[in-house]
Structures are given as structure tokens and as C-alpha cells.
CSV table of C-alpha atoms in Angstrom, one decimal:
chain,number,residue,atom,x,y,z
A,1,UNK,CA,131.0,31.8,65.3
A,2,UNK,CA,128.7,30.1,67.6
A,3,UNK,CA,124.9,30.1,68.3
A,4,UNK,CA,123.3,29.0,71.6
A,5,UNK,CA,119.6,28.7,72.5
A,6,UNK,CA,118.4,27.7,75.9
A,7,UNK,CA,115.3,28.3,77.9
A,8,UNK,CA,115.6,27.9,81.7
A,9,UNK,CA,118.4,25.3,81.1
A,10,UNK,CA,121.1,24.4,83.6
A,11,UNK,CA,124.2,26.5,83.0
A,12,UNK,CA,126.4,23.5,83.4
A,13,UNK,CA,124.6,21.7,80.6
A,14,UNK,CA,124.7,24.7,78.2
A,15,UNK,CA,128.5,25.2,78.8
A,16,UNK,CA,129.1,21.5,78.2
A,17,UNK,CA,127.2,21.7,75.0
A,18,UNK,CA,129.2,24.7,73.9
A,19,UNK,CA,132.5,23.0,74.9
A,20,UNK,CA,131.5,20.0,72.7
A,21,UNK,CA,130.9,22.2,69.8
A,22,UNK,CA,134.2,24.2,70.2
A,23,UNK,CA,136.4,21.5,71.3
A,24,UNK,CA,137.1,23.1,74.6
A,25,UNK,CA,138.1,21.4,77.9
A,26,UNK,CA,136.1,22.9,80.8
A,27,UNK,CA,137.5,23.2,84.3
A,28,UNK,CA,135.3,24.6,87.0
A,29,UNK,CA,136.1,25.5,90.7
A,30,UNK,CA,132.5,25.7,91.8
A,31,UNK,CA,129.4,24.0,90.5
A,32,UNK,CA,127.4,26.0,87.9
A,33,UNK,CA,124.0,25.8,89.5
A,34,UNK,CA,122.4,28.8,87.7
A,35,UNK,CA,119.8,28.4,85.1
A,36,UNK,CA,119.8,30.5,81.9
A,37,UNK,CA,117.6,31.6,79.1
A,38,UNK,CA,119.5,32.9,76.0
A,39,UNK,CA,119.2,33.1,72.3
A,40,UNK,CA,122.6,34.0,70.8
A,41,UNK,CA,123.2,33.9,67.1
A,42,UNK,CA,126.6,33.8,65.3
A,43,UNK,CA,128.8,35.3,67.9
A,44,UNK,CA,132.5,34.9,68.6
A,45,UNK,CA,133.3,32.4,71.3
A,46,UNK,CA,134.4,35.1,73.8
A,47,UNK,CA,131.2,37.1,73.3
A,48,UNK,CA,129.0,33.9,73.9
A,49,UNK,CA,131.1,33.1,77.1
A,50,UNK,CA,130.6,36.7,78.4
A,51,UNK,CA,127.0,36.4,77.9
A,52,UNK,CA,126.6,33.0,79.5
A,53,UNK,CA,129.0,33.7,82.4
A,54,UNK,CA,127.9,37.1,83.6
A,55,UNK,CA,128.9,37.5,87.1
A,56,UNK,CA,131.6,34.9,86.8
A,57,UNK,CA,135.3,35.2,86.0
A,58,UNK,CA,136.8,33.0,83.4
A,59,UNK,CA,140.0,32.4,81.5
A,60,UNK,CA,140.1,31.1,77.9
A,61,UNK,CA,143.5,29.5,77.3
A,62,UNK,CA,144.8,28.9,73.8
A,63,UNK,CA,141.5,28.9,71.9
A,64,UNK,CA,141.5,27.9,68.2
A,65,UNK,CA,141.2,24.9,65.9
A,66,UNK,CA,143.0,22.7,68.5
A,67,UNK,CA,140.4,23.6,71.2
A,68,UNK,CA,141.8,25.0,74.4
A,69,UNK,CA,140.9,25.1,78.1
A,70,UNK,CA,138.1,27.2,79.6
A,71,UNK,CA,138.7,27.9,83.3
A,72,UNK,CA,135.5,29.1,85.1
A,73,UNK,CA,136.4,30.7,88.4
A,74,UNK,CA,132.8,31.4,89.3
A,75,UNK,CA,133.4,34.1,91.9
A,76,UNK,CA,134.2,37.6,90.8
A,77,UNK,CA,137.9,38.4,91.2
A,78,UNK,CA,138.9,40.5,94.1
A,79,UNK,CA,141.7,43.1,94.4
A,80,UNK,CA,143.7,44.3,91.5
A,81,UNK,CA,144.3,41.0,89.7
A,82,UNK,CA,143.4,41.2,86.1
A,83,UNK,CA,143.0,38.0,84.0
A,84,UNK,CA,143.2,37.8,80.3
A,85,UNK,CA,140.3,36.2,78.5
A,86,UNK,CA,142.4,34.9,75.6
A,87,UNK,CA,146.0,33.8,75.1
A,88,UNK,CA,148.5,31.0,74.5
A,89,UNK,CA,149.8,30.6,78.0
A,90,UNK,CA,149.8,27.0,78.6
A,91,UNK,CA,147.2,25.0,80.6
A,92,UNK,CA,147.0,26.7,83.9
A,93,UNK,CA,145.4,30.0,84.9
A,94,UNK,CA,148.3,31.1,87.2
A,95,UNK,CA,150.5,32.4,84.4
A,96,UNK,CA,147.5,34.3,82.9
A,97,UNK,CA,147.9,37.3,85.2
A,98,UNK,CA,148.4,40.3,82.9
A,99,UNK,CA,151.7,42.1,83.7
A,100,UNK,CA,151.7,44.5,80.9
A,101,UNK,CA,148.8,46.7,79.9
A,102,UNK,CA,148.6,48.4,76.5
A,103,UNK,CA,148.2,52.1,76.5
A,104,UNK,CA,144.9,53.7,75.6
A,105,UNK,CA,146.5,54.8,72.4
A,106,UNK,CA,147.5,51.2,71.6
A,107,UNK,CA,144.0,50.0,72.3
A,108,UNK,CA,142.5,52.8,70.3
A,109,UNK,CA,144.6,51.6,67.3
A,110,UNK,CA,143.5,48.0,67.9
A,111,UNK,CA,139.9,49.1,67.7
A,112,UNK,CA,140.6,50.1,64.1
A,113,UNK,CA,142.1,46.8,63.1
A,114,UNK,CA,140.4,44.9,60.3
A,115,UNK,CA,140.3,41.7,62.4
A,116,UNK,CA,137.2,41.6,64.6
A,117,UNK,CA,139.0,39.3,67.1
A,118,UNK,CA,141.7,41.9,67.6
A,119,UNK,CA,139.0,44.5,68.2
A,120,UNK,CA,137.2,42.1,70.5
A,121,UNK,CA,140.3,41.6,72.6
A,122,UNK,CA,140.9,45.4,72.8
A,123,UNK,CA,137.3,46.0,74.0
A,124,UNK,CA,137.8,43.3,76.6
A,125,UNK,CA,141.0,44.9,77.9
A,126,UNK,CA,139.3,48.4,77.9
A,127,UNK,CA,136.6,46.9,80.1
A,128,UNK,CA,139.1,46.4,82.8
A,129,UNK,CA,139.5,50.2,83.1
A,130,UNK,CA,136.1,51.4,81.9
A,131,UNK,CA,135.8,53.9,84.8
A,132,UNK,CA,138.7,55.8,83.1
A,133,UNK,CA,137.2,58.6,80.9
A,134,UNK,CA,139.3,57.8,77.8
A,135,UNK,CA,138.5,54.1,78.0
A,136,UNK,CA,134.8,54.7,78.5
A,137,UNK,CA,134.7,56.9,75.4
A,138,UNK,CA,136.4,54.3,73.3
A,139,UNK,CA,134.0,51.6,74.6
A,140,UNK,CA,131.0,53.8,73.8
A,141,UNK,CA,132.4,54.4,70.3
A,142,UNK,CA,132.9,50.7,69.7
A,143,UNK,CA,129.4,49.9,71.0
A,144,UNK,CA,127.9,52.4,68.6
A,145,UNK,CA,130.1,52.1,65.5
A,146,UNK,CA,131.8,48.8,65.2
A,147,UNK,CA,130.7,46.8,62.1
A,148,UNK,CA,130.7,43.4,63.9
A,149,UNK,CA,127.8,42.7,66.4
A,150,UNK,CA,130.0,40.6,68.7
A,151,UNK,CA,132.3,43.7,69.2
A,152,UNK,CA,129.4,46.0,69.8
A,153,UNK,CA,127.9,43.5,72.3
A,154,UNK,CA,131.1,43.0,74.2
A,155,UNK,CA,131.6,46.8,74.5
A,156,UNK,CA,128.2,47.2,76.0
A,157,UNK,CA,128.9,44.4,78.5
A,158,UNK,CA,132.2,46.1,79.4
A,159,UNK,CA,130.5,49.4,80.1
A,160,UNK,CA,127.9,47.6,82.3
A,161,UNK,CA,130.6,45.7,84.2
A,162,UNK,CA,132.5,48.9,84.9
A,163,UNK,CA,129.3,50.7,85.9
A,164,UNK,CA,130.6,53.5,83.5
A,165,UNK,CA,128.1,56.1,82.3
A,166,UNK,CA,125.2,53.8,81.9
A,167,UNK,CA,123.0,56.9,81.0
A,168,UNK,CA,125.0,57.4,77.8
A,169,UNK,CA,122.9,57.6,74.6
A,170,UNK,CA,124.8,54.6,73.4
A,171,UNK,CA,122.3,52.4,75.3
A,172,UNK,CA,119.4,54.0,73.6
A,173,UNK,CA,121.0,53.5,70.3
A,174,UNK,CA,122.0,49.9,71.1
A,175,UNK,CA,118.4,49.0,72.0
A,176,UNK,CA,117.5,50.0,68.4
A,177,UNK,CA,120.4,48.0,66.9
A,178,UNK,CA,119.7,45.8,63.9
A,179,UNK,CA,121.2,42.8,65.6
A,180,UNK,CA,119.2,41.0,68.3
A,181,UNK,CA,122.3,40.0,70.3
A,182,UNK,CA,123.5,43.6,70.5
A,183,UNK,CA,120.0,44.7,71.8
A,184,UNK,CA,120.1,41.9,74.4
A,185,UNK,CA,123.7,42.9,75.4
A,186,UNK,CA,122.5,46.4,76.1
A,187,UNK,CA,119.7,45.1,78.3
A,188,UNK,CA,122.3,42.8,80.1
A,189,UNK,CA,124.6,45.7,80.7
A,190,UNK,CA,121.9,47.8,82.2
A,191,UNK,CA,120.8,44.9,84.4
A,192,UNK,CA,124.4,44.4,85.6
A,193,UNK,CA,124.6,48.1,86.6
A,194,UNK,CA,121.6,47.7,88.9
A,195,UNK,CA,120.6,51.3,88.6
A,196,UNK,CA,116.9,52.1,89.0
A,197,UNK,CA,117.2,55.1,86.8
A,198,UNK,CA,118.0,52.9,83.7
A,199,UNK,CA,114.4,51.5,83.9
A,200,UNK,CA,113.2,54.3,81.7
A,201,UNK,CA,115.8,53.2,79.0
A,202,UNK,CA,114.8,49.6,79.4
A,203,UNK,CA,111.2,50.6,78.7
A,204,UNK,CA,112.3,51.0,75.1
A,205,UNK,CA,113.1,47.2,74.9
A,206,UNK,CA,109.5,46.4,76.0
A,207,UNK,CA,108.4,47.6,72.6
A,208,UNK,CA,111.1,45.6,70.6
A,209,UNK,CA,109.9,43.7,67.6
A,210,UNK,CA,111.5,40.5,68.8
A,211,UNK,CA,109.6,38.6,71.6
A,212,UNK,CA,112.9,37.2,73.0
A,213,UNK,CA,114.3,40.8,73.5
A,214,UNK,CA,111.1,41.8,75.3
A,215,UNK,CA,111.4,38.8,77.5
A,216,UNK,CA,115.0,39.6,78.4
A,217,UNK,CA,113.9,43.2,79.2
A,218,UNK,CA,111.2,41.9,81.5
A,219,UNK,CA,113.7,39.8,83.4
A,220,UNK,CA,116.1,42.6,83.6
A,221,UNK,CA,113.5,45.0,85.0
A,222,UNK,CA,112.4,42.5,87.5
A,223,UNK,CA,116.1,42.0,88.7
A,224,UNK,CA,116.7,45.7,89.0
A,225,UNK,CA,113.5,46.4,90.8
A,226,UNK,CA,112.6,49.8,92.1
A,227,UNK,CA,109.4,52.0,92.2
A,228,UNK,CA,108.9,52.0,88.4
A,229,UNK,CA,109.6,48.3,87.8
A,230,UNK,CA,106.1,47.1,88.8
A,231,UNK,CA,104.4,49.5,86.4
A,232,UNK,CA,106.6,48.3,83.6
A,233,UNK,CA,106.1,44.6,84.5
A,234,UNK,CA,102.3,45.1,84.6
A,235,UNK,CA,102.4,46.7,81.1
A,236,UNK,CA,104.1,43.6,79.9
A,237,UNK,CA,101.2,41.4,81.0
A,238,UNK,CA,99.3,42.6,77.9
A,239,UNK,CA,102.1,41.6,75.5
A,240,UNK,CA,101.1,39.6,72.5
A,241,UNK,CA,103.7,37.0,73.3
A,242,UNK,CA,102.9,34.4,75.8
A,243,UNK,CA,106.5,34.0,76.8
A,244,UNK,CA,106.7,37.7,77.6
A,245,UNK,CA,103.5,37.5,79.6
A,246,UNK,CA,104.8,34.5,81.5
A,247,UNK,CA,108.1,36.2,82.4
A,248,UNK,CA,106.2,39.3,83.6
A,249,UNK,CA,103.9,37.2,85.7
A,250,UNK,CA,106.8,35.4,87.3
A,251,UNK,CA,108.7,38.6,88.1
A,252,UNK,CA,105.6,40.1,89.7
A,253,UNK,CA,105.1,37.0,91.7
A,254,UNK,CA,108.7,37.0,92.9
A,255,UNK,CA,108.4,40.7,94.0
A,256,UNK,CA,105.2,39.9,95.9
A,257,UNK,CA,107.0,36.9,97.5
A,258,UNK,CA,109.9,39.0,98.5
A,259,UNK,CA,107.7,41.6,100.2
A,260,UNK,CA,105.8,38.9,102.1
A,261,UNK,CA,109.1,37.6,103.5
């Protein structure tokens, strides 16, 4: 389990620090120029990577006590290629193309496994087909019921990546989850979907008891934009946390700058 805290830090530096902690060798095909602000606590390595590398494709080869290799492809994959996120497939991404897909029934059984890593891998695979109704139902169930926060968080990310039923009550429930990382994952999934109608759900996160969650919500609202975004951002200007107020101010200034140009 890993914890990562960063405020407006270079993604490259954050990944290098995580690699040092986990013993991973990192290979990137494009520079990681993004800056990230995250607070992740006691999550599985795959869940941390999914949070840090949103919008990027990556392959984690042979993770474990002996380390492994993290390939960061940076650009989202095109076509029908499906890459596995975990495996013992050597030291090159080329063999990592998934040739055999488990059935929905097999993945459903994996979600009941006592090992959270098995469940996490099943959720990741379901995310590849989250537009399928049965898979979307299983993901929503994992997001709502799994006992481990990293599994709940990854299920939410998978729903967001697949743009599958972002209006499901599972997001409202997740924004009230006892674990901060799950609440942030719900926000991230809604941000990934880029649907203006999700702003009313994100408004719940602006009332979260944790200032870092409220800050994450402000950033997501600014990124989604839309007619209601300005009203929500302005309401955050009176937040008790200076970090939240600063984030809201920055988002409003960015919106104004975009209009001017």
C-alpha cells in the first residue's frame, strides 16, 4: 500500500518518487510535463497509478517484491488494442496485448474473491468494456459495496473512463464514502466524463468535510465548465479553507482568460 501527497508538483518527479518507493523501473515514451495535486492514502500501487496517470495509458509488468517495470505510453490507446495493467510477461509491452478475455461470469466471480488484488484486477478488466450493461452493473456494485477503498476507487475510475451511466446513484453514494480517496475518485470519474449535467452531483463535494476533497471538486468543476460552473466556483470563494478559495479563484480567472481569447 502506498501514500502520495503532492501540490502542483511535476508529474515526472512524483512518478520517480513512487518508483523509488516501490522499486519500479520507469520507461516513458513521452515527457510527463503535467503538474498534479493529489493526496492519496494507503492505496494499492495500481490504484495510485490510475489516479496519477489519468488520461495516459500504462503497463505495469511483473510487480511485486522484486520491483518490475512501469511503461508509460502517455497517449491514450487507439483502436481495439487492450493492454493489461498487471502481469508477469517479461520486460517489454509488446507481449502484453490481452488475447483472451474472461467472461462476465468469471469476472463477477473474481469480484467475490477474498484477495483485494484479484478484485482490483477484475475491476480493471471490466473497465475495458464498461459500456456493456452487465459490466457496468458489476462496476457500480463494486464501487458501492467492496470492502477495500482501492477497489471502490478503481471501479469509479473505470465507470468514468467508459462514460458509462455517470448519472448512477453510485456517484452520489461515493461522494459520501468514509474514505477520502474514494470520494476523490468519484470526483475524478465525473471530471473524466466531461458531462455538464454532472455538476449538480459535484456540488455535493463542495460541502465535504475534507478541504482537499473540496479543492479537488473545484478543479473538476472548472475543467468541466458549463453554465452552472461559474455559480459553483463563486460559491467556493467563501469556503473556510484558503486552498479551496485559491483554487476557485484560479479556475474563475482561467475561465475569464479563455473568454478573452
